[in-house]
C-alpha positions as MATLAB code, in Angstrom:
seq = 'MNIRIPPRLASLVTLLLLAVAGTYLVLQATPEGLSLSDDSIAYVAGARSMLAGEGYREAWLASNEPVTHFPPGFSSVLAFFGLFGLDPLRGTRLVNALLFGLNTGLLGIIAWRMTPSLTAGLVLAALFVTSGEMLQVHTSAMSEPLFIFLSLCAFWNFDLYFERPPSSVGRGIIGEWWWLAACAAFAGMAFLTRYAGLALVATFIVAIIVLRSTWRKRITSIGIFLAGFLPFALGWALRNRMLADSATNRVLAWHPITAENFTIGVRVFSEFFIPIETWRREIFKQTGIVEAMIVIVLGAVLVWTLSKAWRYISKPRQAAALERGGKESREVISFTTGLYIFAYLASIVASMTMFDAATKFKLRIVSPVFVGLFILVVALGIWMRKNYRPFVAVMMILVLGLSVYKQSNTFAHLSKGGLGYASFQWYDSEAMAYLRDLPDDVKIYTNEPAAVYLYVGRGANVLPDRFDSATAQERPGFDEGVMKMQGEIHNGQAVMALFDGGDNVAEDMEILINGLHVAFKGQGDLIYTAAP';
ca = [
      -5.561   19.435  -25.326;
      -4.028   16.704  -23.321;
      -1.189   14.717  -24.975;
      -1.268   11.004  -23.558;
       2.198    9.443  -23.712;
       1.789    5.554  -24.027;
       3.376    3.792  -20.983;
       5.806    1.615  -23.145;
       7.065    4.668  -24.942;
       7.488    6.691  -21.560;
       9.389    3.702  -20.155;
      11.648    3.147  -23.244;
      12.612    6.764  -23.112;
      13.533    6.666  -19.456;
      15.559    3.355  -20.030;
      17.510    5.451  -22.589;
      17.901    8.303  -20.253;
      19.359    5.722  -17.613;
      21.485    4.331  -20.152;
      23.006    7.792  -21.396;
      23.373    8.753  -17.563;
      25.548    5.590  -17.347;
      27.982    6.688  -19.821;
      27.920   10.308  -18.731;
      28.776    9.102  -15.111;
      31.875    7.008  -16.334;
      33.212   10.151  -18.373;
      32.548   12.468  -15.640;
      34.006   10.095  -12.751;
      37.385    9.716  -14.974;
      38.843   13.198  -16.073;
      42.413   11.809  -15.917;
      41.340    8.450  -17.347;
      40.294    5.099  -16.279;
      42.115    3.314  -13.525;
      45.209    1.369  -14.805;
      46.751   -1.899  -13.641;
      49.082   -4.334  -15.028;
      46.187   -5.994  -16.792;
      45.099   -2.791  -18.231;
      48.458   -2.168  -19.750;
      48.437   -5.637  -21.235;
      45.320   -5.045  -23.130;
      46.311   -1.483  -24.383;
      49.556   -2.996  -25.374;
      48.088   -5.713  -27.151;
      45.678   -3.413  -28.854;
      48.586   -1.330  -30.093;
      50.394   -4.215  -31.554;
      47.338   -5.041  -33.568;
      47.134   -1.809  -34.840;
      50.808   -1.981  -35.858;
      50.228   -5.199  -37.960;
      52.244   -7.193  -35.493;
      49.600   -9.316  -34.503;
      48.479   -9.756  -30.753;
      51.588   -9.518  -28.741;
      53.154   -8.734  -25.312;
      54.515   -5.195  -26.487;
      54.736   -4.004  -22.882;
      57.461   -6.733  -22.344;
      60.860   -6.679  -24.164;
      60.330  -10.376  -25.237;
      57.262   -9.001  -27.293;
      55.906  -12.846  -27.543;
      52.569  -13.561  -28.809;
      50.065  -13.180  -26.006;
      48.303  -16.374  -24.723;
      47.499  -15.470  -21.023;
      44.908  -12.698  -21.932;
      42.098  -13.590  -24.348;
      42.017  -10.909  -27.144;
      38.452   -9.649  -27.149;
      38.778   -6.485  -25.107;
      42.256   -5.586  -27.076;
      40.482   -6.311  -30.329;
      37.604   -3.729  -29.364;
      40.220   -1.228  -28.272;
      41.969   -1.814  -31.900;
      38.728   -1.329  -33.681;
      38.451    2.054  -32.211;
      41.914    2.650  -32.885;
      41.111    2.409  -36.610;
      39.556    5.601  -36.651;
      42.541    7.440  -34.916;
      41.752    6.742  -31.412;
      44.877    5.455  -29.119;
      43.815    2.466  -27.243;
      44.676    3.889  -24.103;
      42.409    6.642  -24.515;
      39.901    4.313  -26.207;
      39.421    2.390  -22.797;
      37.629    5.311  -21.429;
      35.213    5.747  -24.288;
      34.704    1.775  -24.598;
      33.715    1.341  -21.056;
      31.661    4.424  -20.929;
      29.605    3.245  -23.884;
      29.498   -0.106  -22.124;
      28.117    1.063  -18.953;
      25.357    2.834  -20.791;
      24.636   -0.297  -22.969;
      24.712   -2.834  -20.089;
      22.368   -0.465  -18.256;
      19.999   -0.689  -21.249;
      20.435   -4.198  -21.786;
      19.292   -5.081  -18.173;
      16.446   -3.123  -18.602;
      15.187   -5.085  -21.811;
      16.173   -8.139  -20.053;
      13.774   -7.459  -17.044;
      11.057   -6.516  -19.531;
      11.288   -9.996  -21.161;
      11.544  -11.505  -17.545;
       8.380  -10.153  -16.348;
       5.514   -8.211  -18.164;
       5.941   -5.225  -15.618;
       7.438   -1.930  -17.161;
       8.603   -0.771  -13.752;
      10.681   -3.854  -13.349;
      12.940   -2.886  -16.378;
      13.403    0.538  -15.024;
      14.232   -0.612  -11.511;
      16.867   -3.131  -12.616;
      18.549   -0.544  -14.768;
      18.312    1.875  -11.998;
      19.967   -0.605   -9.733;
      22.671   -1.193  -11.962;
      23.605    2.371  -12.957;
      23.423    3.555   -9.316;
      25.692    0.888   -8.073;
      28.952    1.908   -6.749;
      30.483   -1.312   -7.458;
      29.424   -1.197  -10.999;
      30.804    2.231  -11.559;
      34.039    0.947  -10.189;
      34.220   -1.900  -12.631;
      33.329    0.168  -15.496;
      36.047    2.952  -14.522;
      38.849    0.502  -14.547;
      40.505   -0.383  -17.852;
      39.698   -3.976  -17.647;
      37.643   -6.545  -19.719;
      34.841   -7.043  -17.242;
      32.402   -4.427  -18.725;
      32.775   -6.047  -22.370;
      32.435   -9.504  -20.540;
      29.226   -8.469  -18.836;
      27.918   -6.998  -21.934;
      28.304  -10.242  -24.265;
      27.011  -12.123  -21.404;
      23.694  -10.302  -21.187;
      23.453  -10.535  -25.238;
      23.767  -14.108  -24.570;
      21.126  -14.389  -22.110;
      18.779  -12.053  -24.288;
      19.190  -14.461  -27.334;
      18.546  -17.749  -25.074;
      15.486  -16.293  -23.903;
      14.361  -15.310  -27.625;
      15.103  -19.042  -28.341;
      12.738  -20.501  -25.899;
      10.062  -17.706  -26.468;
       9.643  -17.787  -30.304;
       7.317  -20.670  -31.714;
       8.924  -23.195  -33.905;
       9.547  -22.165  -37.286;
       9.670  -23.797  -40.508;
      13.450  -24.847  -39.825;
      13.282  -27.378  -37.353;
       9.530  -27.123  -36.616;
       8.569  -29.269  -33.733;
      12.167  -30.252  -32.709;
      14.194  -27.209  -31.704;
      12.484  -24.235  -32.559;
      14.229  -21.322  -34.163;
      17.773  -22.380  -34.018;
      19.390  -19.056  -35.123;
      18.754  -17.677  -31.686;
      20.318  -20.441  -30.160;
      23.313  -19.796  -32.688;
      23.455  -16.110  -31.705;
      23.584  -17.081  -28.078;
      26.711  -19.437  -28.712;
      28.409  -16.867  -30.739;
      28.003  -14.384  -27.856;
      29.149  -16.930  -25.276;
      32.181  -17.376  -27.740;
      33.084  -13.788  -27.731;
      32.808  -13.647  -24.014;
      35.116  -16.626  -23.921;
      37.603  -14.505  -26.119;
      37.039  -11.756  -23.548;
      37.544  -13.910  -20.517;
      38.092  -17.435  -20.071;
      35.382  -17.528  -17.358;
      32.991  -17.240  -20.510;
      33.175  -21.212  -20.240;
      30.685  -20.842  -17.344;
      28.194  -19.482  -19.762;
      28.810  -22.672  -21.789;
      28.079  -24.914  -18.772;
      25.094  -22.768  -17.820;
      23.209  -22.954  -21.179;
      24.009  -26.756  -21.724;
      22.455  -27.500  -18.297;
      19.425  -25.151  -19.006;
      18.713  -26.952  -22.408;
      18.734  -30.144  -20.510;
      16.330  -29.017  -18.004;
      14.062  -26.987  -20.135;
      13.833  -29.480  -23.096;
      11.251  -32.075  -22.683;
      13.128  -34.917  -24.904;
      16.477  -36.125  -25.324;
      16.224  -35.685  -28.917;
      15.570  -31.840  -28.699;
      18.362  -31.613  -25.924;
      20.878  -33.361  -28.096;
      20.083  -31.242  -31.020;
      19.972  -28.284  -29.212;
      23.427  -28.833  -27.485;
      24.690  -29.840  -30.840;
      23.698  -26.371  -32.571;
      25.000  -24.503  -29.448;
      28.370  -26.137  -29.553;
      28.719  -25.700  -33.157;
      28.406  -21.941  -32.648;
      30.719  -21.828  -29.655;
      33.499  -24.202  -30.431;
      35.066  -22.155  -33.453;
      35.667  -19.290  -31.204;
      37.380  -21.329  -28.502;
      39.225  -23.888  -30.898;
      40.355  -21.089  -33.110;
      42.023  -19.348  -30.233;
      43.488  -22.402  -28.822;
      44.870  -23.530  -32.209;
      46.447  -19.968  -32.600;
      48.110  -20.267  -29.123;
      49.274  -23.861  -29.879;
      50.853  -22.848  -33.128;
      52.595  -19.609  -31.874;
      53.271  -20.331  -28.076;
      52.709  -24.018  -27.871;
      50.162  -23.396  -25.059;
      46.529  -23.203  -25.267;
      45.902  -20.609  -22.523;
      49.332  -20.061  -20.870;
      47.982  -21.893  -17.775;
      49.546  -24.987  -15.943;
      47.460  -27.577  -14.120;
      48.624  -27.198  -10.530;
      46.928  -27.685   -7.002;
      47.085  -24.537   -5.057;
      44.156  -24.230   -2.448;
      42.667  -20.925   -1.968;
      44.456  -18.967    0.794;
      42.592  -17.467    3.737;
      43.804  -14.009    2.569;
      41.942  -14.444   -0.756;
      38.896  -15.718    1.128;
      39.223  -12.543    3.403;
      39.316  -10.291   -0.099;
      36.147  -12.123   -1.101;
      34.253  -11.431    2.114;
      35.301   -7.948    2.075;
      33.909   -7.241   -1.701;
      30.578   -8.922   -0.857;
      30.481   -6.849    2.540;
      30.694   -3.632    0.362;
      28.244   -4.932   -2.011;
      25.757   -5.803    0.760;
      26.361   -2.783    3.249;
      26.417    0.455    1.252;
      27.160    2.628    4.476;
      30.626    2.473    5.120;
      30.883    2.953    8.671;
      28.318    0.270    9.369;
      30.296   -2.056    7.087;
      33.455   -1.721    8.902;
      31.754   -2.324   12.271;
      30.028   -5.328   11.029;
      32.986   -6.431    9.058;
      34.906   -6.670   12.408;
      32.314   -8.937   13.758;
      33.383  -12.515   12.987;
      30.730  -14.563   10.854;
      28.295  -11.933   10.218;
      29.129  -11.182    6.598;
      30.087  -14.780    5.969;
      26.518  -15.773    7.126;
      24.978  -13.200    4.824;
      26.886  -14.699    1.930;
      25.678  -18.035    2.718;
      22.247  -17.079    3.351;
      21.821  -15.078   -0.124;
      23.691  -17.882   -2.101;
      22.051  -20.682   -0.224;
      18.631  -18.944   -1.063;
      19.546  -18.820   -4.751;
      20.631  -22.274   -4.833;
      17.562  -23.776   -3.209;
      15.479  -21.544   -5.489;
      17.299  -22.569   -8.671;
      17.257  -26.390   -7.722;
      13.426  -26.044   -7.011;
      12.823  -24.259  -10.184;
      14.847  -27.281  -12.144;
      12.787  -29.733  -10.399;
       9.655  -28.210  -11.542;
      10.791  -28.020  -15.088;
      11.793  -31.451  -15.002;
       8.818  -33.026  -13.327;
       6.119  -30.899  -15.217;
       7.672  -30.515  -18.697;
       5.663  -28.064  -20.785;
       3.771  -29.430  -23.812;
       4.652  -27.953  -27.215;
       1.198  -26.972  -28.044;
       0.654  -25.066  -24.732;
       1.324  -21.771  -26.192;
      -0.231  -18.459  -24.736;
       0.176  -14.725  -25.497;
      -0.440  -14.683  -29.090;
       0.941  -18.103  -29.878;
       4.252  -17.415  -28.125;
       5.689  -19.734  -25.236;
       4.832  -18.401  -21.896;
       7.711  -19.976  -20.122;
      10.099  -17.571  -18.452;
      13.764  -18.722  -18.470;
      15.734  -15.712  -17.613;
      15.627  -15.785  -14.001;
      16.197  -19.600  -13.760;
      19.327  -19.471  -16.128;
      20.542  -16.435  -13.945;
      20.652  -18.595  -11.136;
      22.328  -21.402  -12.868;
      24.915  -18.962  -14.057;
      25.651  -17.438  -10.749;
      26.900  -20.872   -9.568;
      28.643  -21.940  -12.763;
      30.549  -18.552  -12.730;
      31.810  -19.004   -9.012;
      32.651  -22.752   -9.774;
      34.626  -21.591  -12.791;
      36.693  -18.857  -10.734;
      37.238  -21.214   -7.844;
      38.399  -23.936  -10.227;
      40.791  -21.248  -11.755;
      42.139  -20.168   -8.478;
      42.848  -23.817   -7.332;
      44.092  -25.369  -10.432;
      45.200  -23.027  -13.095;
      45.905  -19.544  -11.679;
      46.754  -18.870   -8.010;
      47.276  -15.108   -8.760;
      43.463  -14.620   -9.158;
      41.777  -13.114   -6.277;
      38.180  -12.413   -5.286;
      38.501   -8.712   -6.234;
      35.492   -6.757   -7.211;
      36.333   -7.005  -10.957;
      36.299  -10.867  -10.765;
      32.997  -11.086   -8.863;
      30.867   -8.305  -10.499;
      29.257  -10.828  -12.985;
      27.692  -12.443   -9.767;
      26.537   -9.252   -8.693;
      24.660   -8.487  -11.867;
      22.912  -11.818  -11.585;
      21.908  -10.966   -8.093;
      20.532   -7.798   -9.288;
      18.414   -9.596  -11.782;
      17.143  -12.069   -9.232;
      16.407   -9.348   -6.762;
      14.058   -7.597   -9.212;
      12.452  -11.045   -9.961;
      11.622  -11.519   -6.280;
      10.222   -7.970   -6.118;
       7.811   -8.959   -8.957;
       7.012  -12.151   -7.355;
       6.196  -10.573   -3.835;
       4.453   -7.548   -5.352;
       1.174   -9.776   -5.944;
       0.745   -9.663   -2.205;
       3.119   -7.103   -0.444;
       2.997   -4.327   -3.037;
       3.480   -1.485   -0.496;
       6.431   -3.428    1.073;
       7.954   -4.049   -2.115;
       7.818   -0.358   -3.100;
       9.139    0.942    0.152;
      12.197   -1.650    0.047;
      12.935   -0.715   -3.756;
      12.815    2.817   -2.689;
      15.024    2.255    0.277;
      17.603    0.356   -1.528;
      17.649    2.764   -4.564;
      17.988    5.596   -2.066;
      21.035    3.743   -0.366;
      22.619    2.897   -3.696;
      22.515    6.558   -4.847;
      23.930    7.624   -1.381;
      26.966    5.062   -2.132;
      27.218    5.804   -5.746;
      27.833    9.709   -4.918;
      30.693    8.908   -2.562;
      32.314    6.548   -5.086;
      31.809    9.113   -7.746;
      33.617   11.644   -5.545;
      36.304    9.388   -4.889;
      36.865    8.459   -8.428;
      36.725   11.897   -9.846;
      39.619   13.274   -7.499;
      42.272   12.166  -10.139;
      43.637    9.209  -11.822;
      43.903    5.787  -10.136;
      46.714    2.966  -10.589;
      49.035    3.882  -13.143;
      46.961    6.601  -14.240;
      47.794    8.693  -10.861;
      49.973   11.643  -10.630;
      52.638    9.721   -8.544;
      53.443    8.043  -12.065;
      53.031   11.052  -14.142;
      55.483   12.968  -11.928;
      57.860   10.190  -11.416;
      61.535   11.351  -11.653;
      62.822    7.695  -12.097;
      60.647    7.302  -15.250;
      62.169   10.744  -16.580;
      65.640    9.132  -16.098;
      64.615    5.982  -18.030;
      63.380    7.974  -20.991;
      67.016    9.328  -21.370;
      68.686    6.023  -21.632;
      69.846    4.595  -25.179;
      67.292    2.448  -26.689;
      69.644   -0.523  -26.585;
      69.945   -0.536  -22.866;
      67.448   -2.878  -21.293;
      65.578   -2.108  -18.179;
      64.851   -4.636  -15.546;
      62.126   -3.645  -13.271;
      59.372   -4.692  -10.867;
      56.983   -2.490  -12.710;
      57.209   -3.380  -16.431;
      53.755   -2.233  -17.310;
      54.422    1.170  -15.857;
      57.712    1.505  -17.757;
      56.008    0.558  -20.945;
      53.427    3.347  -20.198;
      55.530    6.178  -19.423;
      58.807    5.246  -21.013;
      57.419    3.829  -24.265;
      59.137    0.591  -24.766;
      59.016   -2.742  -23.224;
      60.815   -3.804  -20.136;
      62.193   -7.175  -18.578;
      60.633   -8.626  -15.572;
      63.138   -9.216  -12.647;
      64.235  -12.809  -11.739;
      61.846  -14.182   -9.448;
      61.954  -17.392   -6.937;
      58.037  -17.837   -6.925;
      55.593  -18.124   -9.756;
      52.223  -16.396   -8.491;
      50.265  -18.368  -11.038;
      51.172  -21.817  -10.156;
      52.081  -20.957   -6.443;
      55.317  -23.083   -6.828;
      59.039  -22.331   -6.962;
      60.143  -21.023  -10.167;
      63.198  -22.733  -11.630;
      66.362  -20.740  -12.767;
      66.387  -17.898  -10.439;
      70.159  -17.869   -9.802;
      70.819  -18.219  -13.531;
      68.433  -15.341  -14.049;
      70.051  -13.115  -11.631;
      73.543  -13.743  -13.007;
      72.402  -12.995  -16.439;
      70.909   -9.629  -15.339;
      73.731   -8.510  -13.325;
      76.224   -9.486  -16.187;
      74.418   -7.295  -18.459;
      74.387   -4.449  -16.009;
      77.907   -4.625  -15.335;
      78.585   -4.616  -18.949;
      76.426   -1.373  -19.140;
      73.851   -3.235  -21.355;
      71.022   -3.008  -18.683;
      69.635   -1.051  -15.635;
      67.446   -2.131  -12.873;
      64.678   -0.010  -11.727;
      62.910   -0.857   -8.427;
      59.639    1.258   -7.797;
      58.174    1.846   -4.246;
      54.615    2.997   -5.206;
      53.217    0.187   -7.361;
      51.795   -3.054   -6.068;
      54.425   -5.395   -7.540;
      57.176   -5.627   -4.481;
      60.582   -6.756   -5.706;
      61.602   -9.861   -3.582;
      65.240  -11.214   -2.745;
      66.507   -7.410   -2.861;
      69.812   -8.132   -1.235;
      70.708  -10.810   -3.983;
      69.362   -8.698   -6.757;
      71.316   -5.427   -6.034;
      74.357   -7.139   -4.724;
      77.482   -5.220   -6.252;
      75.302   -2.674   -8.116;
      75.519    1.091   -8.095;
      72.741    3.490   -7.210;
      72.563    5.871  -10.104;
      69.222    7.434   -9.002;
      67.277    7.718   -5.889;
      64.230    9.773   -5.386;
      60.547    9.463   -4.410;
      61.145    6.049   -3.020;
      62.368    4.797   -6.467;
      65.887    3.352   -7.140;
      67.740    2.665  -10.378;
      70.936    0.529  -10.343;
      73.600    0.547  -12.918;
      77.170   -0.750  -13.045;
      79.764    1.207  -10.866;
      81.054    4.382  -12.634;
];
């Protein structure tokens, strides 16, 4: 007796297995925990302060002030799991592992909604789960995996809003408005995870203007969307104004993107485009090749998105033109994804040039663009498959094969041990052992306050600094800060710890250590106290 498994069921089971594989990959690649950075510790400390009933605070700093620089979304999720006894530091690993699986599954579902091809959903999910870049993003204790998840949920609900026939609520005007309200809520939660969530707002508003056929429908739909989004944004801004007199802890100031930052971005794109590292290094050395690849890819997406928008505007679909059992036939995911790629890039460029010069074109920052490109590549493959099926099949097999090859190398690198503050360098730090023996009332000034919080267990003070990395401008009060710090050290009220192995390099060393005594020196680290 032959048992015939329906194709849809087989595809659903395969997608589920890919999602489970994603979760398993993250857990296996991080035996020592996720990669930890300054921002990671900020999220963990914020979650711990929530669990302690103190609100969302800078627990990694001695000041312990309310957090405004980092939105509360990721810390809130960590705190939720903390309610069940899981410390937020360990919770990051479970959360991001689950998110890798969930994001894999969501992309498969989105592809199925974008195209009737069952294969497309599995290919998109496979591209994502075998991507070395996506594995790196999900093995870092950062907010990007949650941001990607919420963004995909927003896209899914936006597509549902345009697919469903109008219901009795708003019949003939805006369709089933609750899908749009859900889309707005997910966009609001994405904003509370990363401020770049504003790109989702811009994307969906522009999409509504393009896709709706009358201004009455456009204005009504935009009004519903903003009504669903604004409570999240305004609530957070009001809280920050009340507690810290700043909506987002950003200052408007012009600071052009540096050549170094552009180089970082080009390198990240080169790693995404060229999976074989030896080839990538050689190509990267050739001036202009990677830059040309970026321009060609993004230029093609821009031209396609604009042409798609023009077709939507010039040939508006009639409300009665419904197909597939009464449902609207218009596919909006690929078009909306194209819009989002440029809205997101515009948002991070605006942030870098006007609000936060410290933001760089690192992988985690650019990763949402790569997710969008995955979606569009699959959409392109489905479009080409009509006339070039063998070619598309060969290319997809080749791309997936190269992706698996790079994924295996990435997995091997990650699984060797902890990265960032999770590395053995920090676990075995003798300087940290020295600081743990200090009395609780002795302040710790350091260039690595996040690491001190993690391994000493209390907030630290940042060193006086002439330069504000966020505004790219000189910070006032440097001399006064040095005098205050050195006075406390000479009075036995504080020590200064300078770590050699982190990313935070102490500037003005000669001024900071002037007249201080070296109480500890080892492994490249120094601790200064008053003279004995």
